[in-house]
Short mmCIF file of C-alpha atoms in Angstrom, two decimals:
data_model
loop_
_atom_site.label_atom_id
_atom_site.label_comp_id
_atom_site.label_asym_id
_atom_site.label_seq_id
_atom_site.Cartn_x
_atom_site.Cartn_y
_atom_site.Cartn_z
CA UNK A 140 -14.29 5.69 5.88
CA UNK A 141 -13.60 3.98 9.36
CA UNK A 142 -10.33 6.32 10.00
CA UNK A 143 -12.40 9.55 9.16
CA UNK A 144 -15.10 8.53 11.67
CA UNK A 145 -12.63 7.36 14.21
CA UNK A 146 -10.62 10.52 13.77
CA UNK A 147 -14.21 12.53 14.22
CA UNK A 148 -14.34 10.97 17.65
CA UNK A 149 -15.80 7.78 16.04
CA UNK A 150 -19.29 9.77 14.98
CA UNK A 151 -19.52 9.76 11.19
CA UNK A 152 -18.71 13.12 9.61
CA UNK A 153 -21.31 15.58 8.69
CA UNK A 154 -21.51 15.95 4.87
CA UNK A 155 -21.40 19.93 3.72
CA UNK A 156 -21.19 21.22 7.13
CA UNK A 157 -19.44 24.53 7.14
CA UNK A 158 -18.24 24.78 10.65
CA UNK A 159 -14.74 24.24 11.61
CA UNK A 160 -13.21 20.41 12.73
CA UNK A 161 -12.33 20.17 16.29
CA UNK A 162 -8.79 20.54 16.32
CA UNK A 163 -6.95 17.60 17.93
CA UNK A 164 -3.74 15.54 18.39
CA UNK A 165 -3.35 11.72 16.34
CA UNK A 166 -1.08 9.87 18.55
CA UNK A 167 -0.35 6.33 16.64
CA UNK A 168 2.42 3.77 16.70
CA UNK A 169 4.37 2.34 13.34
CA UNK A 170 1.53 0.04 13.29
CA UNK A 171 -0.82 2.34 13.26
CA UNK A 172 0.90 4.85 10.77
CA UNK A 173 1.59 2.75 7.98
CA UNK A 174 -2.26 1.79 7.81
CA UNK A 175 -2.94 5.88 7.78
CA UNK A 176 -0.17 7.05 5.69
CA UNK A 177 -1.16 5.45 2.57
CA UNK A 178 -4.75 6.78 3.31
CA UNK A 179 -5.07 10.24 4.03
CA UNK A 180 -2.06 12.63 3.21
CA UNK A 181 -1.14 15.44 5.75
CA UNK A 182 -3.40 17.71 3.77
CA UNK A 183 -6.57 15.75 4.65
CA UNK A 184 -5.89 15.21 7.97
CA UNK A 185 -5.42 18.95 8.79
CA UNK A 186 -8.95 19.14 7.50
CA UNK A 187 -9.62 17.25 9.78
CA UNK A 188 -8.68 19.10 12.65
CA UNK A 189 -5.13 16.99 12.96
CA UNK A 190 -2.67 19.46 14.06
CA UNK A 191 0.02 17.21 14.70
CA UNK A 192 0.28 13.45 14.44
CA UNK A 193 3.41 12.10 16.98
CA UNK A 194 4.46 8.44 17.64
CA UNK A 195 3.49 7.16 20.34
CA UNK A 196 7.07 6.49 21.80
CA UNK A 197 8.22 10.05 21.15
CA UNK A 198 9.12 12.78 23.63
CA UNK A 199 5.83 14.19 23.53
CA UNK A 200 4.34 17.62 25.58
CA UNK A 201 2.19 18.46 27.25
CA UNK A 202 -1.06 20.07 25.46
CA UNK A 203 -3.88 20.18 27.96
CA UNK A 204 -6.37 21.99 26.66
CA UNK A 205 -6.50 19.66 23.16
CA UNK A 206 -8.29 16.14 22.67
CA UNK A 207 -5.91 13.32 21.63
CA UNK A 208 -7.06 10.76 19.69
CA UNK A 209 -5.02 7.18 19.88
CA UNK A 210 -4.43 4.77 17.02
CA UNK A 211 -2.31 1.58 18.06
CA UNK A 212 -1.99 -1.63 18.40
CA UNK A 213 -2.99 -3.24 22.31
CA UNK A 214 0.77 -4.17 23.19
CA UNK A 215 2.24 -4.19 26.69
CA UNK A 216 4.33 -1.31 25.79
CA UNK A 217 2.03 0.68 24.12
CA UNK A 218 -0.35 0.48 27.22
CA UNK A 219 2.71 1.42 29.52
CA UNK A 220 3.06 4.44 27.47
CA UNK A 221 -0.74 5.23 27.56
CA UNK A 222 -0.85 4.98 31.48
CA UNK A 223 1.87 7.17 31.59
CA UNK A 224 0.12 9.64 29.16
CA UNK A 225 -2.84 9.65 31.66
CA UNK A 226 -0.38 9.84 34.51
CA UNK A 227 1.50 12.83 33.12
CA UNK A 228 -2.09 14.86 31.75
CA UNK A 229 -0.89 15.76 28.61
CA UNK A 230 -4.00 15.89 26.56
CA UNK A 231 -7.31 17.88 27.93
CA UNK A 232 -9.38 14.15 26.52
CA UNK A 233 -8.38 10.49 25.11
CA UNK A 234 -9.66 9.14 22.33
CA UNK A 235 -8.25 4.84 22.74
CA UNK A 236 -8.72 2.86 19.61
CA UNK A 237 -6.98 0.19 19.51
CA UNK A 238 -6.00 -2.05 15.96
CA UNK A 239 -6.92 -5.27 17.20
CA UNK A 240 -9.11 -6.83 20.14
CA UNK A 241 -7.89 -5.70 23.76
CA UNK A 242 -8.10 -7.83 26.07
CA UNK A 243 -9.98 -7.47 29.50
CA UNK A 244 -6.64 -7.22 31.52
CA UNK A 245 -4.74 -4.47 29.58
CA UNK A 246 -8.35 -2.85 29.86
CA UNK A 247 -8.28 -3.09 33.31
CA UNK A 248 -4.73 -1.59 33.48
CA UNK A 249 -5.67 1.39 31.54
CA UNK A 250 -8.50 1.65 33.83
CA UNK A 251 -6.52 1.55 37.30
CA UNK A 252 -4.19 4.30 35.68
CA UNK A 253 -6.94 6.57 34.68
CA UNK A 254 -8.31 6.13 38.71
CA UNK A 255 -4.70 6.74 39.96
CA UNK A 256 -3.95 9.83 37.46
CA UNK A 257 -7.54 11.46 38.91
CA UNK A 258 -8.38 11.34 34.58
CA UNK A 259 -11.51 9.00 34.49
CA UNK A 260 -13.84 11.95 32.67
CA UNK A 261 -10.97 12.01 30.55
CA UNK A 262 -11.21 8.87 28.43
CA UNK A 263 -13.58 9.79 26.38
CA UNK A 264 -14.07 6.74 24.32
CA UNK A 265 -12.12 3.04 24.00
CA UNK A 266 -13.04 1.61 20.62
CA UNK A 267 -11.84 -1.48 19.63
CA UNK A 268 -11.43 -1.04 15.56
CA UNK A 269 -9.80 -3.44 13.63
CA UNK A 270 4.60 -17.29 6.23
CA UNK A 271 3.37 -20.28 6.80
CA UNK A 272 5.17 -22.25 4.12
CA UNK A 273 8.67 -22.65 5.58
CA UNK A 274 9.63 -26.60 5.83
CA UNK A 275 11.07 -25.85 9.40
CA UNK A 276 8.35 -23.87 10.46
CA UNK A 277 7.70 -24.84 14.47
CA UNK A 278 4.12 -25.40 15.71
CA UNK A 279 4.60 -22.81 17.99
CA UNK A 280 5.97 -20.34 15.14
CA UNK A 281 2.59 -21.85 12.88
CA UNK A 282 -0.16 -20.98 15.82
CA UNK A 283 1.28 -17.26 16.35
CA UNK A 284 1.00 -16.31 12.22
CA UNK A 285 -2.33 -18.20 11.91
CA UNK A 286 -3.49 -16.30 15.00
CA UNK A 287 -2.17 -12.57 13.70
CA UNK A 288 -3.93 -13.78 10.08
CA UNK A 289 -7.30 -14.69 12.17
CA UNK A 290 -7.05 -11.30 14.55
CA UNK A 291 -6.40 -9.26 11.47
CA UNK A 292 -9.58 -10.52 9.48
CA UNK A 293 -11.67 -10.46 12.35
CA UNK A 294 -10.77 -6.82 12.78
CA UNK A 295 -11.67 -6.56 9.41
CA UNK A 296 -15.04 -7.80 9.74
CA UNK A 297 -15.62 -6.04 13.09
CA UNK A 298 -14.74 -2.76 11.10
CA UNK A 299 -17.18 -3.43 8.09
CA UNK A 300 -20.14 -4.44 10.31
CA UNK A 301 -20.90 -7.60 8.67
CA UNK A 302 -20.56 -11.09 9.08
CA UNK A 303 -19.17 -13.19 6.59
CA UNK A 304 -19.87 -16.84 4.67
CA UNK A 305 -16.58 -18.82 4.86
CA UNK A 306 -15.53 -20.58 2.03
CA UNK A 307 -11.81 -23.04 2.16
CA UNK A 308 -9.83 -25.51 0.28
CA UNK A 309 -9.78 -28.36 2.64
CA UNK A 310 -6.87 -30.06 4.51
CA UNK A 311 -4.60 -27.01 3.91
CA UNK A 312 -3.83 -23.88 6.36
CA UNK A 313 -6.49 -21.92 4.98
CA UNK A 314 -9.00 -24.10 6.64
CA UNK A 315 -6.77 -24.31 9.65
CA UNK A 316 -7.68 -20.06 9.08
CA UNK A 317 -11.25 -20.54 8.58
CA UNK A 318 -11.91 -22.72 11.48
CA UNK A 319 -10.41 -20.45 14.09
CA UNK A 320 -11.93 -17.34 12.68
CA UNK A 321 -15.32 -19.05 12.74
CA UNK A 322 -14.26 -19.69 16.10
CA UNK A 323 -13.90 -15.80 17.19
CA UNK A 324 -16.77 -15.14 15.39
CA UNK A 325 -19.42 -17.42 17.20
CA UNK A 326 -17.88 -16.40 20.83
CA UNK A 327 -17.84 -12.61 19.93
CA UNK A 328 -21.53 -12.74 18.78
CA UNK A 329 -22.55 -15.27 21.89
CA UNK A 330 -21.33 -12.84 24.59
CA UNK A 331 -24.31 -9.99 23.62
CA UNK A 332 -22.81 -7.63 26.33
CA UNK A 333 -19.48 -7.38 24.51
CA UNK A 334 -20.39 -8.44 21.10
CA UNK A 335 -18.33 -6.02 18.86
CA UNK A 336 -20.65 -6.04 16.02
CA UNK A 337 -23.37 -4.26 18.19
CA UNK A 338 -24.40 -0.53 18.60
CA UNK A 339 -22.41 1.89 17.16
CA UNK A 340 -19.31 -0.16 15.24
CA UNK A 341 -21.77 -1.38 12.85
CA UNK A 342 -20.92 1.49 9.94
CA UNK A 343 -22.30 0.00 6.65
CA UNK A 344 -23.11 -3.36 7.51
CA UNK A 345 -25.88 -2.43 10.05
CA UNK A 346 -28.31 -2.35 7.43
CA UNK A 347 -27.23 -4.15 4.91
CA UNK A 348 -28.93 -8.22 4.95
CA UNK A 349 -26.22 -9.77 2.41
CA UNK A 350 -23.46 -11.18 4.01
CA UNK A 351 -20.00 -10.57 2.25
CA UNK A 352 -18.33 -14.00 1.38
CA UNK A 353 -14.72 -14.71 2.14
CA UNK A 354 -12.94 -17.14 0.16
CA UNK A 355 -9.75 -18.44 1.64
CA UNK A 356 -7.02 -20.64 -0.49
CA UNK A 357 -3.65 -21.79 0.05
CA UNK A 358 -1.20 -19.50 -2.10
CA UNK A 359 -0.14 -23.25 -2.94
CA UNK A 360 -3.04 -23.37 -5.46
CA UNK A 361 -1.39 -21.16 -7.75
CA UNK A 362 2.61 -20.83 -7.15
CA UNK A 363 3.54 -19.86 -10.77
CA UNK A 364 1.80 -16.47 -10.76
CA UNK A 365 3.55 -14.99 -7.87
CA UNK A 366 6.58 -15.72 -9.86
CA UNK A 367 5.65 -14.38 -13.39
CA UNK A 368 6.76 -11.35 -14.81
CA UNK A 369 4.17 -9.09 -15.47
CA UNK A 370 3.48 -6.39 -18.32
CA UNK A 371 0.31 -3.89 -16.52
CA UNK A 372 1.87 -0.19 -14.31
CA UNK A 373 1.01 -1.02 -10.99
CA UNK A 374 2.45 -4.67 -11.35
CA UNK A 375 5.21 -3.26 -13.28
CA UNK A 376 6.44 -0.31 -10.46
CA UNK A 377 5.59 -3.08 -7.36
CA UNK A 378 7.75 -6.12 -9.53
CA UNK A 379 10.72 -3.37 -10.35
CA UNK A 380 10.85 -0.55 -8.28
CA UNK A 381 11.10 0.07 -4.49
CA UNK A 382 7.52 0.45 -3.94
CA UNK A 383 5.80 -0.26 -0.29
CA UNK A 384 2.82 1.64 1.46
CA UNK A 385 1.45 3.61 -1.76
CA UNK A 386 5.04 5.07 -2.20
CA UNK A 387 7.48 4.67 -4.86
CA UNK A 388 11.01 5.85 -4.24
CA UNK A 389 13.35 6.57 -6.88
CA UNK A 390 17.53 7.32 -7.46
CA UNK A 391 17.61 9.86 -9.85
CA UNK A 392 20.22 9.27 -12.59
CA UNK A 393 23.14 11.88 -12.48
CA UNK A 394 22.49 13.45 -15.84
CA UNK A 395 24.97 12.88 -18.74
CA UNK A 396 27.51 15.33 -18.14
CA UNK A 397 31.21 13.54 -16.71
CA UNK A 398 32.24 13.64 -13.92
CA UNK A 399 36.41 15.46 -14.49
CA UNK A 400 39.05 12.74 -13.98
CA UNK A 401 39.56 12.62 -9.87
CA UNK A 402 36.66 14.16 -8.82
CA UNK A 403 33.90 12.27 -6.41
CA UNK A 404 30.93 11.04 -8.32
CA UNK A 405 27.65 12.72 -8.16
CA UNK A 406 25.50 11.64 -5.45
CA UNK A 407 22.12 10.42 -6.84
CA UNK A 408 19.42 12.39 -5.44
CA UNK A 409 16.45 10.36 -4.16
CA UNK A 410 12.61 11.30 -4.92
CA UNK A 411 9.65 9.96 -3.03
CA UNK A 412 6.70 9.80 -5.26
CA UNK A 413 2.98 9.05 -3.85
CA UNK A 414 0.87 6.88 -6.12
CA UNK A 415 -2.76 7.47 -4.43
CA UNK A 416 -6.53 7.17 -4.83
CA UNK A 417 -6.39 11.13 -5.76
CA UNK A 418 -3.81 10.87 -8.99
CA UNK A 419 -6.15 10.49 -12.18
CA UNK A 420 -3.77 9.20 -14.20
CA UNK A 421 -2.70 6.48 -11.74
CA UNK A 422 -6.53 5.45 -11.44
CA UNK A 423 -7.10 5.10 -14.61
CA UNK A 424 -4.03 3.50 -15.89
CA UNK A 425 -2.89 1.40 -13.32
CA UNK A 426 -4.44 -2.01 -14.70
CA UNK A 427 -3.43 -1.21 -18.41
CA UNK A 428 -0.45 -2.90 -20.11
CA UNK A 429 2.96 -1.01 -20.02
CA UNK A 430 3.19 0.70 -23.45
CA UNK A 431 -0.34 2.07 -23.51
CA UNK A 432 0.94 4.02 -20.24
CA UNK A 433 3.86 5.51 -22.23
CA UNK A 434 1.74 6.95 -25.03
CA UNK A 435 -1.13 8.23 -22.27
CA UNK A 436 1.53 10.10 -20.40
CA UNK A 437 2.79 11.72 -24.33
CA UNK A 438 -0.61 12.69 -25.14
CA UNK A 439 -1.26 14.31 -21.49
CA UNK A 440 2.23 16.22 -22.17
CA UNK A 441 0.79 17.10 -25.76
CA UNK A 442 -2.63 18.41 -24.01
CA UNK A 443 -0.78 20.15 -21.32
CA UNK A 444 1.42 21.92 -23.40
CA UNK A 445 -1.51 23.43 -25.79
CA UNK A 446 -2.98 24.72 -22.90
CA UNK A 447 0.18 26.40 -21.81
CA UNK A 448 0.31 27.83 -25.15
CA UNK A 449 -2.90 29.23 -24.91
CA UNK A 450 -2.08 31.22 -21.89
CA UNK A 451 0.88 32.70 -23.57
CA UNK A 452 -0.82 33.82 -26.86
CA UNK A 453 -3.94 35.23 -24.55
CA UNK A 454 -1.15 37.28 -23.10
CA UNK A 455 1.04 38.41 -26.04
CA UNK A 456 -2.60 38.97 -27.79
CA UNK A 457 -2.72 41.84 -24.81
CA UNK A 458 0.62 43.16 -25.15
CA UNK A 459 1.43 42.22 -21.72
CA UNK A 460 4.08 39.56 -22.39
CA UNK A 461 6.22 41.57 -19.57
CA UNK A 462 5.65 42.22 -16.16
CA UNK A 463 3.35 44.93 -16.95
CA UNK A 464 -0.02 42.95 -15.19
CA UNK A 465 -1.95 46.36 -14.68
CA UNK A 466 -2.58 46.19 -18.14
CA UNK A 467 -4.92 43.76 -17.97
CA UNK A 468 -7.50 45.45 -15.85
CA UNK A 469 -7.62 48.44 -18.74
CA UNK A 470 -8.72 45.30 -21.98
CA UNK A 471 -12.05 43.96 -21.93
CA UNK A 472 -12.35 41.98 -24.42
CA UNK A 473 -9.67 39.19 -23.91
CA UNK A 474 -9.81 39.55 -20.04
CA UNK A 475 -12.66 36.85 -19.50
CA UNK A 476 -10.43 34.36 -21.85
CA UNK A 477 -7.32 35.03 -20.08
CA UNK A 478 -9.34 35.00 -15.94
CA UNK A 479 -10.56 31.36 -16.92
CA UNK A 480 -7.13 30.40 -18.43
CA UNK A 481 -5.66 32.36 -15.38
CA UNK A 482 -8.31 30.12 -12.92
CA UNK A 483 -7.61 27.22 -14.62
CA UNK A 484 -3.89 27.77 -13.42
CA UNK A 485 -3.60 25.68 -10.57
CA UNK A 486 -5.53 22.50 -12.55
CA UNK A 487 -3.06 23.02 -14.88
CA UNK A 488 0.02 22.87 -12.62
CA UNK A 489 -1.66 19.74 -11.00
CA UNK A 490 -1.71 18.46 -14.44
CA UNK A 491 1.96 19.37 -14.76
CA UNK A 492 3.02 17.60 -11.73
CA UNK A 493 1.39 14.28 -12.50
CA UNK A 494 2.82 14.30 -15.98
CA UNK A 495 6.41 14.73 -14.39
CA UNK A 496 5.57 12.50 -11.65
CA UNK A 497 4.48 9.58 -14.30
CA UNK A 498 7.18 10.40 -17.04
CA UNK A 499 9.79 9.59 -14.07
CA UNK A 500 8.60 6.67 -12.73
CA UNK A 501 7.53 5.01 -16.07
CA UNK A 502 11.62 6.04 -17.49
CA UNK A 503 12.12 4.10 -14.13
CA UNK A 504 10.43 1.17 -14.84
CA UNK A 505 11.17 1.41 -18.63
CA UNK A 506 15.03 1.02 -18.31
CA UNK A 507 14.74 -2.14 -15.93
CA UNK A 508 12.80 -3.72 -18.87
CA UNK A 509 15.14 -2.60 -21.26
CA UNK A 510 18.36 -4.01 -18.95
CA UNK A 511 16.87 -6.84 -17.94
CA UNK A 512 14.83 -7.95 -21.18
CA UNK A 513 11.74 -8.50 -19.12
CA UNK A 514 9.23 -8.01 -21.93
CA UNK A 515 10.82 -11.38 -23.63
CA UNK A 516 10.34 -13.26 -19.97
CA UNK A 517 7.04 -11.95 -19.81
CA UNK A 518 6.05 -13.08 -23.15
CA UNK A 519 8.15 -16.39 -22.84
CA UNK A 520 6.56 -17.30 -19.27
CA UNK A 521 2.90 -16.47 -20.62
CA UNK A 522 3.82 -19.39 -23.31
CA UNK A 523 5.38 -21.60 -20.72
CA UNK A 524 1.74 -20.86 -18.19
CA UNK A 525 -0.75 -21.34 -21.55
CA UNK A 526 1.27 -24.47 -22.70
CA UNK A 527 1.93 -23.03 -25.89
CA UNK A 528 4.80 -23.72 -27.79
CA UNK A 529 8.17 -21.86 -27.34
CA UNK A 530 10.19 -20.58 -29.92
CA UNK A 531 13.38 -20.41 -27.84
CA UNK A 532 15.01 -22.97 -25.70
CA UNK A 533 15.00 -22.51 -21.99
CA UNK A 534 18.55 -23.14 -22.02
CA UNK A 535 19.18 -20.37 -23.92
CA UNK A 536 17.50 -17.69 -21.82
CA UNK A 537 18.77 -18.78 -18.76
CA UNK A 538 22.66 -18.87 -20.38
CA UNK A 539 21.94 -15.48 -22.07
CA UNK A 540 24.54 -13.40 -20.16
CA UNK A 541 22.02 -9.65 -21.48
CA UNK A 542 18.60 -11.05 -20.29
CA UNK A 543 18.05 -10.76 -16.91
CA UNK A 544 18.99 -10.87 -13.43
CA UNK A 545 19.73 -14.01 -11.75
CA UNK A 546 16.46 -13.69 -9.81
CA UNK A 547 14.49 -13.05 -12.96
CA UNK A 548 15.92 -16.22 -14.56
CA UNK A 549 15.42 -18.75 -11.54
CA UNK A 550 11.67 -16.97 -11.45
CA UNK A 551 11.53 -18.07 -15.11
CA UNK A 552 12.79 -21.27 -14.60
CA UNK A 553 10.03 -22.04 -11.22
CA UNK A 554 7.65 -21.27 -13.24
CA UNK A 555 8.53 -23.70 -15.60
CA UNK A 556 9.02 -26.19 -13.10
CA UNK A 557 5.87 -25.21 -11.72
CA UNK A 558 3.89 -25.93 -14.92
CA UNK A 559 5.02 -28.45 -16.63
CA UNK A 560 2.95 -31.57 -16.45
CA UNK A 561 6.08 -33.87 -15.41
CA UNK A 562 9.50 -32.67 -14.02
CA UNK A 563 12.17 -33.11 -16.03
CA UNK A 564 14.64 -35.89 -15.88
CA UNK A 565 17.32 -36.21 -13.45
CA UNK A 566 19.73 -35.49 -15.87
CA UNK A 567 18.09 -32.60 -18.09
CA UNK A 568 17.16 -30.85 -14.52
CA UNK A 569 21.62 -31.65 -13.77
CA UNK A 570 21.58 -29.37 -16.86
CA UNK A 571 19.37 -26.73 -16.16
CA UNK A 572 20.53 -26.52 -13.05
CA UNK A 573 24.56 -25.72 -13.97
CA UNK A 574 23.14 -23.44 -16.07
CA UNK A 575 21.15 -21.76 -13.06
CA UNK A 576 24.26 -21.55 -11.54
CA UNK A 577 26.62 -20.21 -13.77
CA UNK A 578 23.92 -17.34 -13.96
CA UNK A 579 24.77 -16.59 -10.66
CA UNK A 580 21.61 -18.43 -9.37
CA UNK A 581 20.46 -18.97 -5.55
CA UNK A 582 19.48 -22.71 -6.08
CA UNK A 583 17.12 -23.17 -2.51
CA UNK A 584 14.04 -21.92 -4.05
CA UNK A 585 14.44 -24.42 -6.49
CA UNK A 586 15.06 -27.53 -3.87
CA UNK A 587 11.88 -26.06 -1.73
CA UNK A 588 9.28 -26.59 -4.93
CA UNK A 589 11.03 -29.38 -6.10
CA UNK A 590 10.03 -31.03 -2.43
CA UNK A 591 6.66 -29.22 -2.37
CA UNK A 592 5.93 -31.14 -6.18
#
């Protein structure tokens, strides 16, 4: 909701209006794109008036007689390359909006460039929208992540309009968290004049007298379920697949057929696959557990193919199984069947493309938990997490040479660690831990929670 108004020229858009978007340019950095891209697809943005969307730090030209609206983070560079922009005219009005809070001298900069470049009417609007754990972390290292964590949830807030309760566990960085955000928050809402949660940045919040609570904890509190294997889709395609930003990207296997004696292997073509807010299936079956996916995606196949059917017969019923389609306009009687099978057409092919779209990414995950056995770990850590008793020795997964990777098996074995209500002994962990690496096993995860217990 925030990017649609800010890329309306930060005025919220007018439901059912007919008239046409004003067309403009979206000019973001990587920042900026990879919190839009798994938004809003190309498709929405054109309808809303985006004709093109450049990086910021592209060889851009000139196109003075269009609005650009800006979407990036308030970096030295980025503001160099915004003076510039103003220096150079290219855009007929600027939209600024920056990610995080800018402050009053990279204002000022943009300012003096605007005077120099003659393009003061021009800015139209400047909108300010919105690993901690390492033992040799520096204090220096500590203060910049716990500030980026503190900007970033500010901006959050800023952006909703609201204000929140804090909640923390004591004594650990999350409070360290809490107290400087609390921090930002009292100053911002002190200084009235510059307050960012006045006038018109308050979008739902501004009317709203419940104040969201944020609960921060130390990913300490719970270590073993980062680690677990897990059994839902969405879980499944993040734990197995290379999936970042919405996006799942896949390497096609090379069919069956051999390759002749000599000749180069097949390259593996590579598919891009979007799982959004838009895909039905995805919504609805992202939380359920893996095999209930499989037998969704073989009934959908099973309803999309009767309808298929049903297209065909309507047109063999009419004789017109060839390309003879002016025949259709001379038969009454079947043509209203076959117009809404024939306007149900492009549902149908949506239908078609999700199905195919699902079928190859659950295959996908299916064979990793087929190669790497990762419905036993699953079940085996749930036993290990709910203290119940285990029917297999832990020895014996980890030395199984056909279950698992070497990452799955020291995950298994963390968690383990993790859970138990007293480590092992010196020499049973000797044990485990020969084992670990005659698996092929990267022991310095297991030295960092051992020090952390």
């Amino acid at each position: 909701v925030a990017l649609k108004r800010m890329l309306n020229f930060n005025v919220p858009p007018v439901k059912n209006s007919t008239g046409e978007p004003v067309w403009k340019v979206l000019i973001y950095d990587r920042f900026g794109q990879d919190i839009i891209s798994p938004l809003l697809s190309v498709k929405e943005l054109r309808d809303m008036g985006i004709t093109l969307h450049l990086l910021l730090h592209s060889d851009r030209d000139a196109i003075p007689d269009v609005p650009a609206v800006y979407f990036v983070m308030p970096t030295e560079e980025n503001i160099d390359r915004m003076c510039q922009d103003l220096r150079n005219q290219l855009y007929e009005s600027y939209y600024l909006n920056f990610i995080s809070a800018i402050s009053r001298s990279k204002l000022e900069d943009i300012a003096n460039a605007a005077i120099g470049a003659n393009a003061v009417t021009q800015v139209a609007k400047v909108r300010k929208s919105p690993t901690i754990n390492r033992p040799d972390i520096t204090d220096t290292e500590m203060e910049t992540i716990m500030d980026t964590i503190v900007d970033s949830l500010f901006c959050f807030f800023v952006t909703l309009g609201a204000i929140p309760i804090i909640r923390c566990s004591r004594g650990t960085a999350a409070e360290m968290v809490a107290v400087k955000l609390d921090k930002k928050l009292r100053e911002n809402l002190r200084d009235a004049r510059n307050s960012l949660f006045t006038g018109d940045t308050l979008g739902a919040g501004q009317f709203s007298f419940q104040r969201p609570l944020l609960v921060l904890v130390d990913r300490n509190i719970d270590l073993a379920t980062p680690l677990h294997h897990t059994w839902t889709y969405q879980a499944l395609v993040h734990d197995v697949l290379d999936f970042h930003l919405n996006r799942v990207n896949l390497e096609e296997s090379a069919g069956t057929e051999s390759t002749p004696a000599g000749a180069r292997p097949k390259k593996k073509n590579k598919k891009s696959y979007d799982l959004t807010t838009s895909d039905k299936f995805w919504q609805k079956h992202k939380g359920s557990p893996f095999p209930e996916v499989a037998e969704s995606v073989q009934q959908e196949l099973e309803s999309y193919r009767a309808q298929e059917d049903e297209v065909k017969r309507l047109k063999s019923i009419m004789g017109i199984e060839g390309e003879d389609e002016g025949a259709i306009s001379m038969l009454s009687d079947n043509t209203a069947k076959l117009t809404s099978a024939v306007s149900s057409l492009p549902e149908l092919l949506e239908k078609k493309r999700l199905i195919d779209l699902h079928t190859n990414v659950a295959t996908a995950v299916l064979e990793h938990i087929k190669s790497r056995k990762l419905d036993v770990y699953f079940e085996y850590e749930e036993k290990i997490m709910s203290k119940s008793t285990l029917d297999k020795s832990l020895l014996d997964m980890i030395s199984d040479p056909d279950a698992g990777t070497p990452e799955d098996k020291m995950r298994l074995f963390l968690i383990y660690y993790i859970s138990s209500a007293q480590a092992p002994s010196e020499i049973d962990l000797e044990q485990y831990k020969k084992a670990l690496m005659d698996a092929g096993c990267n022991l310095a995860p297991l030295s960092y929670i051992k020090q952390w217990k």
